[in-house]
Structure formats: C-alpha cells, structure tokens
Coordinates of C-alpha atoms in Angstrom, one line a residue:
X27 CA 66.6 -204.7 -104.0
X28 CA 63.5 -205.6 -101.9
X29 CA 63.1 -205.4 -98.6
X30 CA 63.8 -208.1 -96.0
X31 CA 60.5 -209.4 -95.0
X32 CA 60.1 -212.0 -91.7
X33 CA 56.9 -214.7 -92.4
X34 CA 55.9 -215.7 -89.6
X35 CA 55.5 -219.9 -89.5
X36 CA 53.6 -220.2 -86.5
X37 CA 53.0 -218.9 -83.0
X38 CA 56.0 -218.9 -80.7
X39 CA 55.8 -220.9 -77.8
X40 CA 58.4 -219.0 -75.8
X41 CA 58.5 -214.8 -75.6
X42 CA 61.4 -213.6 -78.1
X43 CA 64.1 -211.2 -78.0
X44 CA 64.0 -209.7 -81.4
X45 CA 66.0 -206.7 -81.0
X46 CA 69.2 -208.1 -83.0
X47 CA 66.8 -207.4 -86.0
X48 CA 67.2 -203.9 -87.0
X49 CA 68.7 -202.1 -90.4
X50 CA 72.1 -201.6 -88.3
X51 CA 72.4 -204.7 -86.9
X52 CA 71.7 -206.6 -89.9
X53 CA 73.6 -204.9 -92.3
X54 CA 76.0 -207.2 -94.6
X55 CA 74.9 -210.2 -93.5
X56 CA 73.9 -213.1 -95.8
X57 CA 70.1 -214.9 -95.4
X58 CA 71.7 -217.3 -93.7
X59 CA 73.8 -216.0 -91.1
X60 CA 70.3 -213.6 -90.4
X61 CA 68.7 -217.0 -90.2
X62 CA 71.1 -218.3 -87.8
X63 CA 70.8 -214.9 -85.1
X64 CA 69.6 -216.8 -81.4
X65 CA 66.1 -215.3 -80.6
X66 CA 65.2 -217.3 -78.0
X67 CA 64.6 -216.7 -74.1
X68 CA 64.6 -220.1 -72.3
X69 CA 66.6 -222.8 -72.7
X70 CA 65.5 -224.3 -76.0
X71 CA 67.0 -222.6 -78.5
X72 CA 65.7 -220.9 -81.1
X73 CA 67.0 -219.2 -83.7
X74 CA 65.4 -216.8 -86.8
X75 CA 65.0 -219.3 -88.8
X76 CA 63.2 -221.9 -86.6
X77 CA 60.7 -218.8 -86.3
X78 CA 60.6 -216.7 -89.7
X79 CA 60.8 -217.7 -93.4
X80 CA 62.8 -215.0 -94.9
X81 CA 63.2 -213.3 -98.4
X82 CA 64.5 -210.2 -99.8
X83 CA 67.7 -208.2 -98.9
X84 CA 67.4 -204.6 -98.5
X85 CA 67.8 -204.9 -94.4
X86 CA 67.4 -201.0 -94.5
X87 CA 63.8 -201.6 -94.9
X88 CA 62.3 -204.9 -92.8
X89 CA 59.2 -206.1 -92.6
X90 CA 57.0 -208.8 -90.5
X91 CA 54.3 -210.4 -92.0
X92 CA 52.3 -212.0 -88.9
X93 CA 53.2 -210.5 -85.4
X94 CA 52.6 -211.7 -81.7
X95 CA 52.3 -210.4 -78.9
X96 CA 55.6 -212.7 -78.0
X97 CA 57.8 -210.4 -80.3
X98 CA 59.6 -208.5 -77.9
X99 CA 62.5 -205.3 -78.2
X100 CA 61.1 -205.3 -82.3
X101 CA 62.5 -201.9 -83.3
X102 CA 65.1 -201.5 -79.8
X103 CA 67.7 -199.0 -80.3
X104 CA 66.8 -198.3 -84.0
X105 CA 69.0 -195.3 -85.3
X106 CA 67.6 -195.6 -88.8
X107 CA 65.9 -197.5 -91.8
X108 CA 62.5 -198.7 -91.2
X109 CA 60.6 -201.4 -89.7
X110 CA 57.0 -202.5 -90.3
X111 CA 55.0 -205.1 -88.4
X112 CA 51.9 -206.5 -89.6
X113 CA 50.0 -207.3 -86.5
X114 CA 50.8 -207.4 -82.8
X115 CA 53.8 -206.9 -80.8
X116 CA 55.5 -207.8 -77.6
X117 CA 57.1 -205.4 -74.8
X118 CA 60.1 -202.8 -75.1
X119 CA 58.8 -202.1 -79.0
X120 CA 61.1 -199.3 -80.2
X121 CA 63.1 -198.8 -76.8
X122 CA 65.7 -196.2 -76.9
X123 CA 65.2 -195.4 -80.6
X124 CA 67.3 -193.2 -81.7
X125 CA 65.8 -192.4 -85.6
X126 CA 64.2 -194.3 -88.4
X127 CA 60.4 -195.2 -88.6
X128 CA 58.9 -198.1 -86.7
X129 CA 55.0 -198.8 -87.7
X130 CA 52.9 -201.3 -85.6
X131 CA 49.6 -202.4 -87.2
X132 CA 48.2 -204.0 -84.0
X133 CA 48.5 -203.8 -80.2
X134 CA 52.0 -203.6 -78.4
X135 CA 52.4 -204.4 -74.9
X136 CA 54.7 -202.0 -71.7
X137 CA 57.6 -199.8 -72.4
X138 CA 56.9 -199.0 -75.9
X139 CA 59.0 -196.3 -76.8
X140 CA 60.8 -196.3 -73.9
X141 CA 63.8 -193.6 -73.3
X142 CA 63.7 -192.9 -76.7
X143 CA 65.2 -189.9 -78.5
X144 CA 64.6 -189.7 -82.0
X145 CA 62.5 -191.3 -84.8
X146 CA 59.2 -192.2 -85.0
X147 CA 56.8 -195.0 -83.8
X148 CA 53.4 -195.9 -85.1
X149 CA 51.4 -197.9 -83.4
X150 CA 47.7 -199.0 -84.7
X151 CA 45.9 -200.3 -82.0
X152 CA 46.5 -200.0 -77.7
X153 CA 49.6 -199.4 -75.8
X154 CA 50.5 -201.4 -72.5
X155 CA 51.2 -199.4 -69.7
X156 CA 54.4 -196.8 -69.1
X157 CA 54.1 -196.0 -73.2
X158 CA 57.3 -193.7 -73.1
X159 CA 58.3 -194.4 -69.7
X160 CA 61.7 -195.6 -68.4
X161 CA 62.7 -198.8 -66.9
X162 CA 62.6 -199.5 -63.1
X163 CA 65.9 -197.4 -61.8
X164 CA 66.0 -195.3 -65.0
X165 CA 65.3 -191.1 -64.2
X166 CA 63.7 -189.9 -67.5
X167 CA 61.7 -191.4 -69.9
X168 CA 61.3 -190.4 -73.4
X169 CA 63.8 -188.1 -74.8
X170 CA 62.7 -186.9 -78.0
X171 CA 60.8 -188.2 -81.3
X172 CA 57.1 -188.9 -81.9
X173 CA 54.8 -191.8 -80.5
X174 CA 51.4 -192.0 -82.3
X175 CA 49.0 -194.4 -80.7
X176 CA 45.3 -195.3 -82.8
X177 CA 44.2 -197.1 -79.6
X178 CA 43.9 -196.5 -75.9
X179 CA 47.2 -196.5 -73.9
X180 CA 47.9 -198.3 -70.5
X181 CA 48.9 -196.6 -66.8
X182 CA 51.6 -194.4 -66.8
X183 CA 52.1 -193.0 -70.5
X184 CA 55.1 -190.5 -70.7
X185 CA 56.3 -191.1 -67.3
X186 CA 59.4 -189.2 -66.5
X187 CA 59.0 -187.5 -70.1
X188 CA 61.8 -185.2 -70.7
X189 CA 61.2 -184.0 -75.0
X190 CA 59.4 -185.2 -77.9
X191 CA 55.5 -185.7 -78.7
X192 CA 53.0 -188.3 -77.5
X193 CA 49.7 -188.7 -79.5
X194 CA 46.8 -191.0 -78.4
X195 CA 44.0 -191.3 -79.7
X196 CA 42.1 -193.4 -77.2
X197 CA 41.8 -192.8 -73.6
X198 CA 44.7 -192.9 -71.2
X199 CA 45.0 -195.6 -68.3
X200 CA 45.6 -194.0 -64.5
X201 CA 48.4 -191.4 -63.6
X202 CA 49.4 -190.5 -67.4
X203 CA 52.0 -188.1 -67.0
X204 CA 53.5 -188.7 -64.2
X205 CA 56.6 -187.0 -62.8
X206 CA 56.8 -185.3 -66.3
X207 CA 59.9 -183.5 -66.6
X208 CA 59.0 -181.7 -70.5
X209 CA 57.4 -183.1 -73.8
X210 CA 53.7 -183.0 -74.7
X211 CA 51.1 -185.6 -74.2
X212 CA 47.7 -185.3 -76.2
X213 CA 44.5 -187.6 -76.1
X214 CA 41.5 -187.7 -77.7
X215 CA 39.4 -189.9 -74.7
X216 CA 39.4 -189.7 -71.2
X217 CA 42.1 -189.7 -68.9
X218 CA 41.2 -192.2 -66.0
X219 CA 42.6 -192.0 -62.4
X220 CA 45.1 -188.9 -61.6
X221 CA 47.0 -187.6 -64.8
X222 CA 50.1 -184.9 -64.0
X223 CA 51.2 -186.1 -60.9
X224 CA 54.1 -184.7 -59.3
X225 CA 54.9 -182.8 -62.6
X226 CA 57.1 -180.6 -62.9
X227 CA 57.2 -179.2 -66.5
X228 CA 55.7 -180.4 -69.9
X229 CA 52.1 -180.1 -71.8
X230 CA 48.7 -182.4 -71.0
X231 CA 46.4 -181.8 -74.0
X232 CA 43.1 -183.8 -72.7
X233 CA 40.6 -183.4 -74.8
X234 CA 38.4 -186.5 -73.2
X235 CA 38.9 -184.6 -69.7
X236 CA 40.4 -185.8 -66.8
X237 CA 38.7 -188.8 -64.7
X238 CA 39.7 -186.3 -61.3
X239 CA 42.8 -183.4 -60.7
X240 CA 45.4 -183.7 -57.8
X241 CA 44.7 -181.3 -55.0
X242 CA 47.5 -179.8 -56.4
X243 CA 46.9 -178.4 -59.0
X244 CA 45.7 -174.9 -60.2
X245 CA 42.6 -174.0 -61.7
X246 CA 43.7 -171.0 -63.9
X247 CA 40.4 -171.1 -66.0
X248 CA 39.6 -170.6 -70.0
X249 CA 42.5 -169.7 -72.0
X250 CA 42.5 -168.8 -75.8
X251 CA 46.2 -169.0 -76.4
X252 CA 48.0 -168.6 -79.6
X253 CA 50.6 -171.6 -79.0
X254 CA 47.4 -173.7 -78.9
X255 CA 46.3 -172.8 -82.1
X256 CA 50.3 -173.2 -83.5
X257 CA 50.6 -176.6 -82.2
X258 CA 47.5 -177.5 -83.3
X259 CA 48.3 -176.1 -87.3
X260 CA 51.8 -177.5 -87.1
X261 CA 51.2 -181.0 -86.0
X262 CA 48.0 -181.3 -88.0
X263 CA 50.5 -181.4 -91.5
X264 CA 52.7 -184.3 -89.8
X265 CA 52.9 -187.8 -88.8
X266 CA 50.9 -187.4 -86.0
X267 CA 47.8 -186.5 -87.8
X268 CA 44.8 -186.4 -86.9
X269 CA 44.3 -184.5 -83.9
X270 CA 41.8 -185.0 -81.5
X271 CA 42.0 -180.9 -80.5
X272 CA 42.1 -177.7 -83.3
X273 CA 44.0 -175.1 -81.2
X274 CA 40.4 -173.7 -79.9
X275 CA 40.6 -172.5 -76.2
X276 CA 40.5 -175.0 -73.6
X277 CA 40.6 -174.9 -69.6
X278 CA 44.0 -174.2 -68.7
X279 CA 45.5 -176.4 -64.8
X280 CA 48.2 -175.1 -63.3
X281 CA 50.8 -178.0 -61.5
X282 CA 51.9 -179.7 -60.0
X283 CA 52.5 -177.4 -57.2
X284 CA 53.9 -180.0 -54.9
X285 CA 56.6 -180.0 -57.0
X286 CA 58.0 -177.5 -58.8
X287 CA 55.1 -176.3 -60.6
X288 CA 55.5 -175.5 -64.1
X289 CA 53.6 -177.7 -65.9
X290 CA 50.1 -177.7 -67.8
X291 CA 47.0 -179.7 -68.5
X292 CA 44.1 -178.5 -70.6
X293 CA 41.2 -179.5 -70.8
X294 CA 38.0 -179.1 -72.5
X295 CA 36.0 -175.7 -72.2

C-alpha cells in the first residue's frame, strides 16, 4: 500500500485544525469518510476534501504535499506512524506527541512540540516562540522525545522543560530556557536576551554564547568534562545530527540560584 498523501489545492482562507489527521485517528477509514473530517475554524465549513486532494491508503504513513502556515495541530497527540509535510506549518505542530516521527520541511509557528513525551519532530526551517513549552496554565513543558530545529527558534524555547532533547541549530529568541525543570537544550547561534531564568535543573549547551547571564547565576569557569564529550559522541550517531558542539571544554554557569539552583549553561571557552 502507498502512503496517504494530502495535495494541497490552494491556500486556505481560514486557519485549520488539522489534528484529526494522524495514523491513529485515521485508521480504517475509507477516502471518503477522511475526505468528509470538518477542518475548519469559523463558521464556513470546511471539510478535508474542500482543502486536500487525496490518494493512497497506508494512513500509517501521511504525507502533505504543499503546507501553510494556516495548518495548525499537524502531528497533535501523535503516538505513532509518521507524518511528513512539505513546506510550512501552522501552530501546536506535534503537541503532546507521544511517539512516531513528524518532519517539517519549512517554518512552523508557537507551541511546536508542546508537552510532548515521546517521538520525534523535525523541523527544517524557524520555530515560533515557546518551542517545547506548555500552554498558558500548564506546569511543565516538554516531557520527553527529540526536537531538531535547522533554523532559529522564537522566545521561550523549552520553557518549563521537564525530559527529552532540544537541538537548534540557529540562534534562540529571549529567555530560552526558562523555568527549566530537566531536559537539554543545545544551539549552535546566539542566545539573545536572558537564557536560564529561574532554572531549576536541566542542561544549556550555547555554543553562539549568551546575549547577557542573570545576576544569578554562577560563574564556575572552564570545565573539560567527560559527560560533555559522551553527549557529544552519542547524539552525533542520531537523529539530531549534526551538532553545533564536539564534547570539547566549554565555560561551565552555575543557576539559577534564585531558585533552586541546580542547573547548567555552557558556554564557549
């Protein structure tokens, strides 16, 4: 069987909520009925079929050929299978994914990966902001998995991170790990405004530096560490690859110290 693929006919004129079309949720359902799922968000109605022409029938693997940045929840709560999208996506890409393997070829918008905790998700280009991050009113973020990001990432990346692996390649936008709980966060550029704040556990590879540190935080100085060095060998053979760092010593930042203090940042030498 081939894969279910989603051509996109033209733009949308209304943001969509996609996140009925996953492997689980599709599963032993005809063309049609698929066709028939409401996507729509306002009060015109629309329905897969007014958006996508569909073929194929394997729903374990889907594709989109064309993507927008309208195409919200893609990927929400997936637990298995795969998804590609060729192009951009929307907000809430791969929320609360649970397993499987989501890949983005272009830019995603907020709350990518949000609270998920398992699986992995691939994005090409940016991230919108809180990449990782809960919803308002939620208390942890990301809970396990892997995010790889080609691009830059928005405010706020792995907010509230409790497990799992963050890799960007880019810069980060202001306050990247913020109130971190556990989990790593590695990026190759810059991280602009105040990253770590209120941290309380949880690992800030920046190998770009850090725009400015948190009063804070604690200046512990060079350290040539063998986890570094692990990390850096083990990640290197996975999904994640490449790295932006090789395990070489790096600055080692102590914090944040307001809080309860047992978290890191390193930074280049």
């Amino acid at each position: 069987m081939s894969g279910l693929t989603f051509r996109k006919k033209a733009e949308p004129e209304q943001r969509l909520d996609l996140s009925v079309l996953t492997p689980a949720r599709l599963a032993g359902l005809s063309t049609a009925e698929i066709a028939a799922l409401p996507v729509g968000t306002t009060r015109q109605l629309l329905t897969v079929g007014d958006v996508f022409a569909l073929d194929g029938s394997d729903a374990a693997s889907i594709r989109f050929e064309g993507g927008s940045d309208r195409f919200d929840r893609i990927g929400e709560a997936l637990d298995g299978g795969e998804i590609h999208v060729e192009g951009d996506a929307g907000w809430r890409v791969g929320r609360l994914m649970q397993g499987g393997r989501l890949t983005v070829s272009g830019t995603v918008g907020g709350l990518a990966g949000s609270g998920m905790s398992g699986g992995f998700l691939s994005i090409g280009g940016n991230a919108g902001q809180r990449l990782g991050g809960p919803m308002p009113g939620e208390m942890a973020g990301m809970r396990g998995g892997a995010i790889r990001v080609g691009g830059s990432a928005g405010s706020r990346a792995a907010d509230r991170m409790r497990r799992g692996t963050i890799m960007v390649a880019g810069e980060l936008g202001e306050d990247a790990g913020s109130r971190m709980i556990a989990g790593t966060l590695i990026a190759g550029g810059i991280a602009r405004g105040t990253p770590g704040r209120l941290m309380k556990r949880g690992t800030l590879i920046l190998c770009g530096g850090a725009e400015r540190l948190g009063p804070t935080f604690l200046d512990n100085g060079p350290a040539d560490l063998l986890i570094l060095r692990v990390m850096a060998r083990e990640l290197a053979g996975g999904e994640l690859a490449p790295l932006p760092f090789d395990g070489a010593p790096m600055r080692r930042i102590g914090g944040d110290t307001a809080v309860l203090g047992k978290g890191e940042i390193f930074l280049p030498v």
